[in-house]
Structure formats: C-alpha cells, structure tokens
Short mmCIF file of C-alpha atoms and ligand atoms in Angstrom, two decimals:
data_model
loop_
_atom_site.label_atom_id
_atom_site.label_comp_id
_atom_site.label_asym_id
_atom_site.label_seq_id
_atom_site.Cartn_x
_atom_site.Cartn_y
_atom_site.Cartn_z
CA UNK P 1 7.49 1.70 20.86
CA UNK P 2 7.50 4.08 17.23
CA UNK P 3 11.08 2.49 16.62
CA UNK P 4 9.37 -0.73 16.91
CA UNK P 5 6.79 0.40 14.06
CA UNK P 6 6.11 -2.27 10.86
CA UNK P 7 3.77 -0.38 7.91
CA UNK P 8 2.92 -3.01 5.40
CA UNK P 9 1.71 -2.19 1.82
CA UNK P 10 -1.01 -4.69 0.37
CA UNK P 11 -1.32 -3.84 -2.80
CA UNK P 12 -4.27 -4.39 -5.48
CA UNK P 13 -2.48 -6.91 -6.65
CA UNK P 14 -2.25 -9.57 -4.16
CA UNK P 15 -6.23 -8.56 -2.49
CA UNK P 16 -7.48 -7.93 -5.97
CA UNK P 17 -7.69 -9.85 -9.24
CA UNK P 18 -5.80 -6.79 -11.06
CA UNK P 19 -6.51 -8.30 -14.53
CA UNK P 20 -10.39 -8.44 -13.48
CA UNK P 21 -12.53 -5.81 -12.74
CA UNK P 22 -14.15 -5.56 -9.53
CA UNK P 23 -12.26 -9.12 -8.71
CA UNK P 24 -11.78 -9.32 -4.91
CA UNK P 25 -9.21 -11.83 -3.80
CA UNK P 26 -10.61 -14.31 -0.81
CA UNK P 27 -8.05 -16.44 -0.51
CA UNK P 28 -5.03 -14.51 -0.90
CA UNK P 29 -6.57 -12.11 2.07
CA UNK P 30 -7.53 -15.42 4.26
CA UNK P 31 -3.57 -15.64 4.51
CA UNK P 32 -2.50 -12.23 4.53
CA UNK P 33 -4.94 -11.21 7.58
CA UNK P 34 -3.48 -15.22 9.07
CA UNK P 35 0.40 -14.31 8.56
CA UNK P 36 -0.46 -10.32 9.69
CA UNK P 37 -2.46 -12.00 12.92
CA UNK P 38 1.28 -14.78 13.38
CA UNK P 39 3.55 -11.20 13.14
CA UNK P 40 2.23 -9.87 16.40
CA UNK P 41 4.37 -6.06 16.13
CA UNK P 42 3.30 -2.81 15.83
CA UNK P 43 1.88 -2.49 12.22
CA UNK P 44 -0.13 -0.93 10.08
CA UNK P 45 -1.78 -1.35 6.76
CA UNK P 46 -2.50 0.77 3.81
CA UNK P 47 -4.12 -0.92 0.98
CA UNK P 48 -4.31 -0.05 -2.61
CA UNK P 49 -7.46 -0.68 -4.60
CA UNK P 50 -6.26 -3.11 -7.56
CA UNK P 51 -9.13 -3.55 -9.63
CA UNK P 52 -11.52 -1.70 -8.12
CA UNK P 53 -10.34 1.55 -7.06
CA UNK P 54 -8.30 1.45 -10.21
CA UNK P 55 -11.14 0.52 -12.68
CA UNK P 56 -13.26 3.07 -12.41
CA UNK P 57 -10.98 5.29 -12.05
CA UNK P 58 -9.59 4.20 -16.12
CA UNK P 59 -12.76 4.53 -16.86
CA UNK P 60 -13.61 7.50 -15.89
CA UNK P 61 -9.94 9.05 -16.63
CA UNK P 62 -9.12 10.78 -13.02
CA UNK P 63 -5.65 10.55 -11.71
CA UNK P 64 -4.06 12.33 -8.86
CA UNK P 65 -5.12 15.84 -11.76
CA UNK P 66 -8.00 17.19 -10.02
CA UNK P 67 -11.25 17.09 -11.24
CA UNK P 68 -14.84 18.05 -9.83
CA UNK P 69 -16.50 14.93 -11.58
CA UNK P 70 -18.04 14.06 -8.53
CA UNK P 71 -20.74 11.72 -9.77
CA UNK P 72 -17.77 9.51 -11.39
CA UNK P 73 -15.99 10.14 -7.89
CA UNK P 74 -18.51 8.43 -5.39
CA UNK P 75 -17.96 5.80 -7.54
CA UNK P 76 -14.42 5.44 -6.60
CA UNK P 77 -15.62 6.09 -3.68
CA UNK P 78 -17.42 3.75 -2.68
CA UNK P 79 -15.27 0.85 -4.25
CA UNK P 80 -12.53 1.87 -2.28
CA UNK P 81 -14.97 1.17 0.74
CA UNK P 82 -15.97 -1.64 0.17
CA UNK P 83 -12.96 -3.51 -1.26
CA UNK P 84 -12.09 -2.45 2.63
CA UNK P 85 -15.55 -3.50 4.53
CA UNK P 86 -14.32 -7.22 2.79
CA UNK P 87 -10.72 -6.88 4.28
CA UNK P 88 -11.71 -5.47 7.64
CA UNK P 89 -13.89 -8.31 8.13
CA UNK P 90 -12.09 -11.05 7.20
CA UNK P 91 -9.03 -9.79 8.65
CA UNK P 92 -11.17 -9.25 12.13
CA UNK P 93 -12.83 -12.91 11.75
CA UNK P 94 -8.87 -13.68 11.77
CA UNK P 95 -9.28 -12.55 14.83
CA UNK P 96 -6.91 -9.11 13.79
CA UNK P 97 -8.79 -5.80 14.82
CA UNK P 98 -8.38 -3.86 12.59
CA UNK P 99 -8.90 0.26 12.75
CA UNK P 100 -9.54 1.31 9.58
CA UNK P 101 -10.70 4.41 7.81
CA UNK P 102 -10.29 6.34 5.14
CA UNK P 103 -8.00 8.93 4.33
CA UNK P 104 -9.74 11.74 3.52
CA UNK P 105 -9.99 11.80 7.27
CA UNK P 106 -5.50 12.17 8.02
CA UNK P 107 -5.08 14.56 4.87
CA UNK P 108 -5.35 18.33 5.27
CA UNK P 109 -3.78 21.01 2.34
CA UNK P 110 -2.18 17.17 1.56
CA UNK P 111 -0.64 16.53 4.16
CA UNK P 112 -0.81 14.33 7.45
CA UNK P 113 -1.46 16.65 10.40
CA UNK P 114 0.50 15.95 13.51
CA UNK P 115 -2.38 15.75 15.71
CA UNK P 116 -2.06 12.28 13.76
CA UNK P 117 0.95 10.64 15.51
CA UNK P 118 -0.95 9.96 18.81
CA UNK P 119 -3.95 8.74 17.44
CA UNK P 120 -2.25 6.43 15.73
CA UNK P 121 -0.13 5.76 17.91
CA UNK P 122 -2.84 5.25 20.47
CA UNK P 123 -4.57 2.62 18.95
CA UNK P 124 -1.41 0.65 18.46
CA UNK P 125 -1.03 0.59 22.02
CA UNK P 126 -4.57 -0.84 22.61
CA UNK P 127 -3.27 -3.54 19.88
CA UNK P 128 -5.36 -2.16 17.35
CA UNK P 129 -4.23 -2.24 13.90
CA UNK P 130 -4.25 1.28 11.88
CA UNK P 131 -5.45 0.27 8.05
CA UNK P 132 -5.79 3.14 5.40
CA UNK P 133 -5.82 3.02 1.51
CA UNK P 134 -5.49 4.79 -1.70
CA UNK P 135 -8.74 7.10 -1.41
CA UNK P 136 -9.85 9.53 -3.46
CA UNK P 137 -9.27 13.09 -1.87
CA UNK P 138 -10.87 16.43 -1.75
CA UNK P 139 -8.25 19.88 -2.49
CA UNK P 140 -8.40 23.07 -3.43
CA UNK P 141 -9.27 22.31 -6.98
CA UNK P 142 -11.71 19.35 -6.38
CA UNK P 143 -10.79 15.69 -6.21
CA UNK P 144 -7.84 13.77 -6.48
CA UNK P 145 -6.03 10.53 -6.50
CA UNK P 146 -3.59 9.73 -3.93
CA UNK P 147 -2.22 6.55 -3.90
CA UNK P 148 -1.40 3.67 -0.45
CA UNK P 149 2.02 4.24 -1.40
CA UNK P 150 1.90 7.56 -1.36
CA UNK P 151 0.08 7.55 1.69
CA UNK P 152 2.67 4.96 3.17
CA UNK P 153 5.90 7.83 2.39
CA UNK P 154 3.35 10.53 4.13
CA UNK P 155 2.83 7.76 7.00
CA UNK P 156 6.96 7.56 7.01
CA UNK P 157 7.40 10.94 7.25
CA UNK P 158 5.32 10.68 10.13
CA UNK P 159 5.80 8.49 12.46
CA UNK P 160 9.43 6.79 11.35
CA UNK P 161 8.70 3.40 11.50
CA UNK P 162 12.10 0.71 11.56
CA UNK P 163 10.59 -0.60 8.72
CA UNK P 164 8.04 -0.80 5.23
CA UNK P 165 7.32 -3.72 3.26
CA UNK P 166 5.43 -3.52 -0.15
CA UNK P 167 3.68 -6.56 -0.84
CA UNK P 168 2.60 -6.94 -4.45
CA UNK P 169 2.57 -9.90 -6.71
CA UNK P 170 5.55 -10.08 -7.73
CA UNK P 171 8.69 -11.28 -6.16
CA UNK P 172 10.57 -7.81 -6.35
CA UNK P 173 11.66 -5.28 -8.86
CA UNK P 174 12.51 -7.66 -12.18
CA UNK P 175 15.79 -6.20 -14.86
CA UNK P 176 12.74 -7.65 -17.21
CA UNK P 177 9.72 -9.05 -15.93
CA UNK P 178 9.68 -12.12 -18.34
CA UNK P 179 12.86 -13.26 -17.36
CA UNK P 180 12.39 -14.37 -13.92
CA UNK P 181 16.18 -14.60 -13.42
CA UNK P 182 16.24 -11.10 -13.09
CA UNK P 183 15.05 -10.36 -9.68
CA UNK P 184 17.08 -7.40 -8.63
CA UNK P 185 17.96 -7.59 -4.79
CA UNK P 186 19.59 -4.47 -4.43
CA UNK P 187 18.26 -1.07 -5.38
CA UNK P 188 20.23 1.83 -5.03
CA UNK P 189 18.98 4.36 -7.47
CA UNK P 190 16.93 5.19 -9.63
CA UNK P 191 19.68 4.25 -12.42
CA UNK P 192 18.73 0.39 -12.87
CA UNK P 193 17.57 0.51 -16.24
CA UNK P 194 14.55 -1.71 -14.92
CA UNK P 195 11.62 -2.40 -17.98
CA UNK P 196 8.23 -2.04 -17.07
CA UNK P 197 5.28 -4.23 -18.13
CA UNK P 198 2.46 -2.59 -18.52
CA UNK P 199 -0.68 -3.92 -16.96
CA UNK P 200 -4.30 -2.93 -16.88
CA UNK P 201 -6.08 -1.20 -14.65
CA UNK P 202 -3.80 1.08 -12.92
CA UNK P 203 -3.85 4.86 -12.62
CA UNK P 204 -1.28 5.40 -9.88
CA UNK P 205 2.17 5.06 -12.11
CA UNK P 206 2.09 1.19 -10.59
CA UNK P 207 5.99 -0.07 -10.04
CA UNK P 208 7.51 2.78 -11.30
CA UNK P 209 5.32 4.96 -8.90
CA UNK P 210 5.76 2.15 -6.61
CA UNK P 211 10.20 2.98 -7.16
CA UNK P 212 10.05 6.27 -6.69
CA UNK P 213 7.64 5.62 -3.45
CA UNK P 214 10.70 2.89 -1.95
CA UNK P 215 13.97 5.27 -2.96
CA UNK P 216 12.24 8.22 -1.58
CA UNK P 217 11.11 6.43 1.98
CA UNK P 218 14.69 4.56 1.80
CA UNK P 219 16.09 7.61 1.71
CA UNK P 220 14.43 9.10 5.49
CA UNK P 221 17.15 6.13 7.19
CA UNK P 222 14.20 3.26 7.21
CA UNK P 223 14.93 -0.05 5.54
CA UNK P 224 12.15 -1.04 2.69
CA UNK P 225 11.17 -4.04 0.46
CA UNK P 226 9.79 -5.43 -2.25
CA UNK P 227 8.31 -8.99 -1.82
CA UNK P 228 5.49 -11.26 -2.79
CA UNK P 229 2.47 -11.41 -0.53
CA UNK P 230 0.75 -14.11 -2.52
CA UNK P 231 3.51 -16.12 -1.04
CA UNK P 232 3.24 -16.55 3.07
CA UNK P 233 6.17 -18.02 4.33
CA UNK P 234 8.27 -14.36 1.80
CA UNK P 235 6.01 -12.13 3.70
CA UNK P 236 6.23 -13.70 7.03
CA UNK P 237 10.50 -13.28 6.59
CA UNK P 238 10.27 -9.66 5.52
CA UNK P 239 8.41 -9.18 8.28
CA UNK P 240 10.64 -9.82 10.41
CA UNK P 241 13.98 -8.44 8.69
CA UNK P 242 14.87 -10.96 6.48
CA UNK P 243 16.45 -10.29 2.59
CA UNK P 244 13.94 -12.19 0.19
CA UNK P 245 13.00 -9.79 -1.96
CA UNK P 246 14.19 -6.44 -3.75
CA UNK P 247 15.44 -4.13 -1.09
CA UNK P 248 16.46 -0.29 -0.96
CA UNK P 249 18.64 1.14 -0.05
CA UNK P 250 19.07 5.21 0.87
CA UNK P 251 21.76 7.25 1.06
CA UNK P 252 21.96 7.34 4.54
CA UNK P 253 23.60 3.94 4.31
N1 LIG O 1 10.20 -4.16 -13.52
C1 LIG O 1 9.28 -5.16 -13.12
N2 LIG O 1 9.18 -5.50 -12.05
C2 LIG O 1 8.33 -6.35 -10.67
N3 LIG O 1 6.82 -6.00 -11.02
C3 LIG O 1 6.47 -5.34 -12.55
C4 LIG O 1 7.89 -4.68 -13.26
N4 LIG O 1 7.42 -4.30 -14.45
C5 LIG O 1 6.06 -4.25 -14.14
N5 LIG O 1 5.63 -4.59 -13.38
C6 LIG O 1 4.34 -4.82 -12.83
O1 LIG O 1 3.89 -4.09 -11.98
C7 LIG O 1 2.62 -4.99 -11.21
C8 LIG O 1 2.65 -4.26 -9.54
O2 LIG O 1 2.61 -3.33 -9.37
P1 LIG O 1 1.06 -2.56 -8.92
O3 LIG O 1 1.14 -1.48 -9.01
O4 LIG O 1 0.65 -3.18 -9.69
O5 LIG O 1 0.99 -3.26 -7.73
P2 LIG O 1 0.17 -2.67 -6.37
O6 LIG O 1 0.89 -2.25 -6.00
O7 LIG O 1 -0.18 -4.23 -5.67
O8 LIG O 1 -1.18 -2.71 -6.69
P3 LIG O 1 -2.14 -1.60 -6.46
O9 LIG O 1 -1.49 -0.04 -6.83
O10 LIG O 1 -3.40 -2.06 -7.02
O11 LIG O 1 -2.40 -1.37 -4.86
C9 LIG O 1 3.48 -6.56 -11.04
O12 LIG O 1 2.41 -7.25 -10.14
C10 LIG O 1 4.01 -6.74 -12.21
O13 LIG O 1 3.33 -6.96 -13.51
MG1 LIG O 2 0.17 0.11 -7.32
#
C-alpha cells in the first residue's frame, strides 16, 4: 500500500486568491475535489496558507523564527482552521472523505514521530484522505511557522511515497516568469540560474522553498513534479505520473 502512495500539496495559490487578503477560491477547490475523487488511489493532501495564513503572518511579522506573540499566533491559526474547514466541507460534498488535522498534533521536537506512520496508513486503508496544512507549531522557544512544503518533505521521509505533486497556480518553474515560453521541464540541481518574481503574501520563501524541498525529496529517490492545480486535466495527468510540468531529478537517478 505504502509504495502506491501519492502526496499532493495544494498550494495556497490554488485554493485561495493569493494576491487578495483572506479570499477563498471556491471554484478552484470544487474542481480539485472532483479531480481527487476521480484519482481514487492512496493519497495524502497537504495544503498551503495562501492569502489566509500568509496574510496574518506577514501583517504581524511572524515567520519560521520562533515568537511568543500569542495574540498573533491565535489569529494565524484561526485563519488556517477556517481555510481548512472550507476545504474539508467542499471535499466531503463531492465524495472525498478527508481525515483532517492541524500538524501541531503530529510534530514533536520538530519531527513527526514514527507512530504517525501507522495512523496515516490505517486511515488510508479506511479509504480516507489524510489532510494537513502549513500552520503555527509550538517549539521550545515559542511558536513558529512550518510551511506545507516542509511538511511534505517530512511526510516523505516517514512514508516513502511513490510520487509527490506540488500544485500551484503556474504550469511549473519558469526560467523567467515574465516569459511564458521559458518553462523548465527538468530540474536536477539548484544551479539553473532562475529568475524569481516577488509575490504579495508569502512568509515561507515562496517558490524558492518549493524548489529546495522538491530537490530534497527527489534526492530521497521519490518522483516530484510541480504542476498547475488550476488546470484539472494537467493535474490528473501529473497525479497519474505523466510529465506535464517541472520534474525534479535527484542524485540517485
Ligand atoms: N521563476 C518562477 N517560476 C515559477 N513561479 C514563480 C517564479 N518566480 C516566482 N514565482 C511565483 O511563485 C508562486 C508559487 O509559489 P507560492 O509559494 O506563492 O505558491 P503556493 O506554494 O501555491 O502557495 P502557499 O505557499 O500559500 O501554499 C507563483 O504564483 C509565481 O508567481
Ligand atoms: Mg509557498
């Protein structure tokens, strides 16, 4: 069962309108839930924060550095709960039964303990789709943000899935985002000299973090692709293993 597993990261840029504070993208989430219903293979979903979590995190200057500013932490966490709630509801309405939880339950000392392997595998065997999200975690020195992209890597180490798909609002990684003929089909290392455009709400490193995490995952020997989650046809192809966006190739390949 485990080696048939796919981990799908639904980027905040697909489930929210990232350039507009606190704006949910209902239309896109409806479409995503239908794609996932059709996919019908063992799956774990991690979703991003988009214009919910990132908005408050940016407003209050909270990042992966620990903070004791609990008033602000409550705001960020609350916004992530409400974003997650919306997703869970729409997924359920479209026949996708999620097993959803904040990652705060899953992490101990910045790691996911092995016991979670069993919990996640069991819930998948009951035909549930485990779902978690980028959120604020509690460390020894206060609260810190742990992004969805990092959770995906931690889950890969725990579960060794066959494939990881990062779904964002772009077809893949571009050499230069302003030139739409510059999609990079394959990335093998961090030496591509890519040009990154600045985006409004992102406190976790945006596309740079995604590239770093994707390369780390590929180095575990797992297939990783970044593709467009707003395009249902592309997403289903990527989930089935077709090369449609940017593919990451690890050292072991
Ligand atoms: N060279 C590039 N190639 C592709 N995307 C780029 C590039 N430079 C900047 N970007 C931006 O990165 C964004 C995707 O990263 P971002 O972290 O915002 O998305 P996400 O992970 O879907 O959202 P979240 O972090 O909320 O989960 C794209 O919307 C794009 O505007
Ligand atoms: Mg991001």
